[in-house]
XYZ file of C-alpha atoms in Angstrom:
332
model
C -132.628 -107.763 84.824
C -133.250 -104.507 86.711
C -130.257 -103.963 88.988
C -131.394 -100.742 90.646
C -134.193 -98.198 90.436
C -134.005 -94.934 92.336
C -135.810 -91.589 92.501
C -133.597 -88.534 92.984
C -134.948 -85.182 94.145
C -132.656 -82.152 94.571
C -129.589 -84.354 94.356
C -130.683 -86.861 96.987
C -132.149 -90.309 96.712
C -135.639 -90.544 98.120
C -137.940 -93.367 99.012
C -140.448 -94.059 96.304
C -142.578 -96.735 94.661
C -140.894 -100.058 93.972
C -142.420 -100.208 90.492
C -140.528 -98.038 88.012
C -143.737 -96.997 86.256
C -145.058 -95.414 89.444
C -141.594 -93.991 90.157
C -141.517 -92.246 86.772
C -144.990 -90.793 87.286
C -143.959 -89.490 90.697
C -140.768 -87.934 89.313
C -142.649 -86.185 86.519
C -145.235 -84.889 88.973
C -142.562 -83.474 91.290
C -140.860 -81.580 88.469
C -137.427 -81.451 90.130
C -136.836 -85.208 90.224
C -135.694 -87.967 87.913
C -135.644 -91.744 87.885
C -132.470 -93.743 87.302
C -133.002 -97.359 86.274
C -130.063 -99.715 85.799
C -130.378 -102.907 83.756
C -127.847 -105.668 83.140
C -128.163 -107.665 79.905
C -131.972 -107.461 79.812
C -134.058 -109.887 77.818
C -136.553 -108.786 75.181
C -139.445 -109.345 77.573
C -137.804 -107.387 80.393
C -136.941 -104.454 78.187
C -140.273 -104.223 76.379
C -142.026 -102.853 79.443
C -139.233 -100.347 80.137
C -139.134 -99.095 76.552
C -142.909 -98.777 76.405
C -143.139 -96.867 79.683
C -140.313 -94.471 78.873
C -141.164 -94.067 75.194
C -137.782 -95.230 73.905
C -137.224 -95.312 70.163
C -137.461 -98.809 68.608
C -134.120 -98.481 66.813
C -132.345 -97.517 70.019
C -134.073 -100.362 71.850
C -132.878 -102.815 69.210
C -129.313 -101.547 69.578
C -129.517 -101.821 73.356
C -130.706 -105.422 73.204
C -128.360 -106.721 70.521
C -125.289 -104.749 71.701
C -122.140 -104.870 69.516
C -122.441 -101.158 68.786
C -119.808 -98.508 68.217
C -119.662 -95.574 70.640
C -122.206 -93.068 69.362
C -124.811 -90.458 70.241
C -128.290 -90.492 68.724
C -131.010 -87.876 69.292
C -134.634 -88.993 69.138
C -137.870 -87.112 69.800
C -138.319 -88.183 73.412
C -134.854 -89.303 74.465
C -131.109 -89.185 73.916
C -129.266 -92.452 73.246
C -125.549 -92.751 74.056
C -123.328 -95.809 73.633
C -120.027 -96.175 75.507
C -117.569 -99.072 75.515
C -115.903 -99.630 78.898
C -112.590 -101.458 78.646
C -111.170 -104.056 81.029
C -107.494 -105.006 81.172
C -106.650 -108.530 82.356
C -103.028 -108.518 83.598
C -102.862 -112.328 83.905
C -103.399 -112.807 80.177
C -102.362 -109.306 78.999
C -105.748 -109.107 77.297
C -108.001 -106.127 76.623
C -111.733 -106.798 76.533
C -114.578 -104.347 76.110
C -118.161 -104.311 77.264
C -121.012 -102.017 76.272
C -122.902 -99.397 78.193
C -126.009 -97.692 76.796
C -127.687 -94.660 78.331
C -131.163 -93.349 77.529
C -131.722 -89.791 78.773
C -135.028 -87.978 78.963
C -136.477 -85.014 80.830
C -137.068 -87.000 84.005
C -135.290 -90.311 83.585
C -132.042 -92.128 82.924
C -132.000 -95.748 81.791
C -128.640 -97.503 81.732
C -128.177 -100.857 80.012
C -124.981 -102.782 80.666
C -123.549 -105.671 78.631
C -120.476 -107.531 79.825
C -118.308 -106.671 82.782
C -116.252 -103.620 83.592
C -118.948 -100.929 83.437
C -118.375 -98.586 86.416
C -122.064 -97.943 87.108
C -122.184 -99.110 90.711
C -119.191 -96.968 91.686
C -120.566 -93.994 89.736
C -123.981 -94.244 91.390
C -122.389 -94.491 94.826
C -120.139 -91.504 94.165
C -122.996 -89.394 92.807
C -125.261 -90.200 95.730
C -122.478 -88.952 98.015
C -122.278 -85.648 96.075
C -125.751 -84.028 95.930
C -124.376 -80.829 94.361
C -123.467 -82.722 91.209
C -126.466 -85.035 91.227
C -128.771 -82.013 91.471
C -128.145 -81.397 87.748
C -130.251 -84.451 86.931
C -129.711 -86.865 84.027
C -126.905 -84.678 82.646
C -124.889 -85.330 85.819
C -125.317 -89.079 85.347
C -124.188 -88.933 81.719
C -121.154 -86.807 82.584
C -120.128 -88.985 85.535
C -120.437 -92.222 83.574
C -118.487 -90.836 80.593
C -115.831 -89.418 82.923
C -115.416 -92.746 84.736
C -115.165 -94.704 81.473
C -112.564 -92.357 79.959
C -110.533 -92.168 83.178
C -110.320 -95.959 83.147
C -109.060 -95.730 79.556
C -106.063 -93.817 80.932
C -105.335 -96.638 83.389
C -105.547 -99.254 80.631
C -103.248 -97.175 78.420
C -100.661 -97.086 81.231
C -100.886 -100.867 81.637
C -100.401 -101.384 77.915
C -97.415 -99.023 77.954
C -95.813 -101.134 80.696
C -96.465 -104.312 78.679
C -94.917 -102.753 75.597
C -91.784 -101.813 77.516
C -91.469 -105.422 78.650
C -91.941 -106.603 75.061
C -89.251 -104.186 73.858
C -86.843 -105.543 76.468
C -87.514 -109.088 75.279
C -87.093 -108.237 71.603
C -83.820 -106.359 72.020
C -82.272 -108.797 74.495
C -79.575 -111.107 73.037
C -81.505 -114.256 73.947
C -85.207 -113.351 73.762
C -85.237 -111.527 70.457
C -84.767 -114.711 68.493
C -87.599 -116.656 70.084
C -90.052 -118.032 67.552
C -92.920 -117.036 69.858
C -91.900 -113.378 69.986
C -93.534 -112.438 66.675
C -96.769 -114.095 67.822
C -96.687 -112.119 71.069
C -96.122 -108.861 69.204
C -99.015 -109.548 66.852
C -101.283 -110.470 69.776
C -100.336 -107.240 71.507
C -101.175 -105.302 68.348
C -104.612 -106.952 68.349
C -105.166 -105.724 71.915
C -104.334 -102.180 70.849
C -106.817 -102.499 67.984
C -109.509 -103.624 70.439
C -108.688 -100.635 72.623
C -108.826 -98.274 69.648
C -112.307 -99.532 68.715
C -113.528 -98.306 72.087
C -111.709 -94.963 72.243
C -111.602 -93.712 68.654
C -115.323 -93.517 67.770
C -116.099 -91.843 71.116
C -114.476 -88.606 69.908
C -117.477 -87.425 67.893
C -120.117 -87.979 70.637
C -118.003 -86.178 73.229
C -117.308 -83.358 70.784
C -121.057 -82.895 70.369
C -121.620 -82.927 74.112
C -118.759 -80.470 74.636
C -120.115 -78.170 71.925
C -116.740 -77.696 70.241
C -115.638 -77.660 66.625
C -118.478 -77.885 64.136
C -120.899 -79.142 66.800
C -121.886 -75.845 68.395
C -125.606 -76.622 68.619
C -126.928 -77.785 71.956
C -127.772 -81.437 72.490
C -131.348 -82.114 73.657
C -131.818 -83.397 77.219
C -128.314 -82.213 78.155
C -127.780 -79.074 80.231
C -125.642 -76.563 78.315
C -123.894 -75.526 81.530
C -122.282 -78.981 81.560
C -120.303 -78.296 78.384
C -117.073 -77.326 80.233
C -117.224 -80.621 82.111
C -117.626 -82.596 78.897
C -114.720 -80.629 77.437
C -112.610 -81.886 80.345
C -113.625 -85.457 79.531
C -112.822 -84.753 75.889
C -109.314 -83.606 76.832
C -108.745 -86.877 78.654
C -110.030 -88.836 75.660
C -107.665 -86.970 73.321
C -104.803 -87.904 75.619
C -105.901 -91.542 75.481
C -106.156 -91.493 71.677
C -102.683 -89.968 71.403
C -101.373 -92.698 73.691
C -103.080 -95.398 71.607
C -101.604 -93.972 68.393
C -98.163 -93.917 70.004
C -98.520 -97.509 71.186
C -99.604 -98.627 67.728
C -96.606 -96.959 66.075
C -94.184 -98.330 68.651
C -95.445 -101.894 68.417
C -95.154 -101.692 64.609
C -91.562 -100.505 65.015
C -90.869 -103.311 67.488
C -92.245 -105.858 65.019
C -90.095 -104.420 62.216
C -87.028 -104.492 64.471
C -87.753 -108.089 65.449
C -88.102 -109.176 61.812
C -84.875 -107.344 60.935
C -83.090 -109.104 63.807
C -84.387 -112.455 62.614
C -83.169 -111.707 59.090
C -79.715 -110.717 60.360
C -79.481 -113.858 62.473
C -80.510 -116.014 59.531
C -77.790 -114.371 57.439
C -75.284 -115.051 60.220
C -76.345 -118.690 60.327
C -76.049 -118.998 56.555
C -72.537 -117.514 56.640
C -71.481 -119.962 59.337
C -72.907 -122.864 57.369
C -71.168 -121.655 54.212
C -67.848 -121.247 56.054
C -67.972 -124.747 57.503
C -69.011 -126.144 54.101
C -66.013 -124.423 52.460
C -63.660 -125.820 55.099
C -65.098 -129.314 54.586
C -64.764 -129.010 50.799
C -60.930 -128.594 50.836
C -59.967 -131.980 52.399
C -62.796 -133.620 50.469
C -61.367 -132.328 47.187
C -57.820 -133.463 48.026
C -59.013 -136.868 49.202
C -61.139 -137.153 46.075
C -58.101 -136.602 43.837
C -56.212 -139.440 45.529
C -59.201 -141.718 45.345
C -59.414 -141.719 41.533
C -57.108 -144.786 41.219
C -55.072 -143.482 38.294
C -52.051 -145.615 37.323
C -49.636 -142.726 36.798
C -49.698 -140.829 40.128
C -45.977 -140.764 41.134
C -46.664 -139.170 44.498
C -48.552 -142.300 45.563
C -45.170 -144.051 45.833
C -43.401 -141.329 47.808
C -42.615 -142.214 51.368
C -43.648 -138.773 52.650
C -46.838 -138.483 50.575
C -49.269 -139.309 53.371
C -47.873 -136.944 56.022
C -47.387 -134.237 53.373
C -51.024 -134.432 52.257
C -52.240 -134.382 55.884
C -50.085 -131.332 56.606
C -51.428 -129.576 53.511
C -55.001 -130.315 54.591
C -54.400 -129.077 58.130
C -52.591 -125.978 56.864
C -55.381 -125.073 54.480
C -58.011 -125.673 57.177
C -56.179 -123.416 59.633
C -55.784 -120.735 56.977
C -59.480 -120.861 56.045
C -60.547 -120.853 59.694
C -58.465 -117.756 60.442
C -59.820 -115.969 57.373
C -63.450 -116.725 58.213
C -62.884 -115.847 61.853
C -61.366 -112.494 60.924
C -64.340 -111.668 58.680
C -66.866 -112.614 61.379
C -68.244 -115.662 59.613
C -67.353 -117.996 62.497
């Protein structure tokens, strides 16, 4: 559905026609205006009229309707198509989920399509409307502000994940928690959250590099003001920081998993040594008792008066000796 439709002239929102078709015609006639339409999970029927009126490319329209796209930037004849993936962190479940945000930019319009929750469009629109100097730059200002808000939220999510990882490290390296059978599952789940985060942040590098005009992408991007390149470079710097943080988290969680598995292996070895030590101690009296249970006729010591206490003393002495030896070697 259409969430909002506004006409902006010289950085300020103005009253205009309620129908977006008339609003677009008015913006084009004014020359210094643009229309910003926001849609949330539109249906095919709802989006057909928008795409026809604004001349959006069929491939981009298909991507916007079906969602499940990677962050990207596509240039078409009459519009620019940008896909971003806002990320939401749920502290109750320690879960990272991502939505999708598509922007169509033209000479006198911006169309935003939102799928899922977490897209900061309402806050961005409110902030832009309170800053006419920025909004005066037209659709480029909207694209920059949305990208900046999405990437800044990535930094917040990265900080939350860092705090979760520190808690997981404490659990793994604690004497009691490290041996929990659920710890490995938690570590693997956390690694899946980092992978979900990486899917949103990693592919965004190339689109922002193009918008910033750095590296091999020195050519200007249509429908984007070249004077905005320094601002996109600032967003790119933040994204690089996020990607470095994600790489660090991924390496650390892999190290934590390896440390946990090593701890489990050591503890299993300790358990096996204890079992072996107790088995050896049980084998000595069993062997001695087994000898005297063979019922041979010629066993003179069976008729000695002190045989029973002597055998018991030998058993106890051997058990004490074995216990002290195993204890000294750390097996018990």
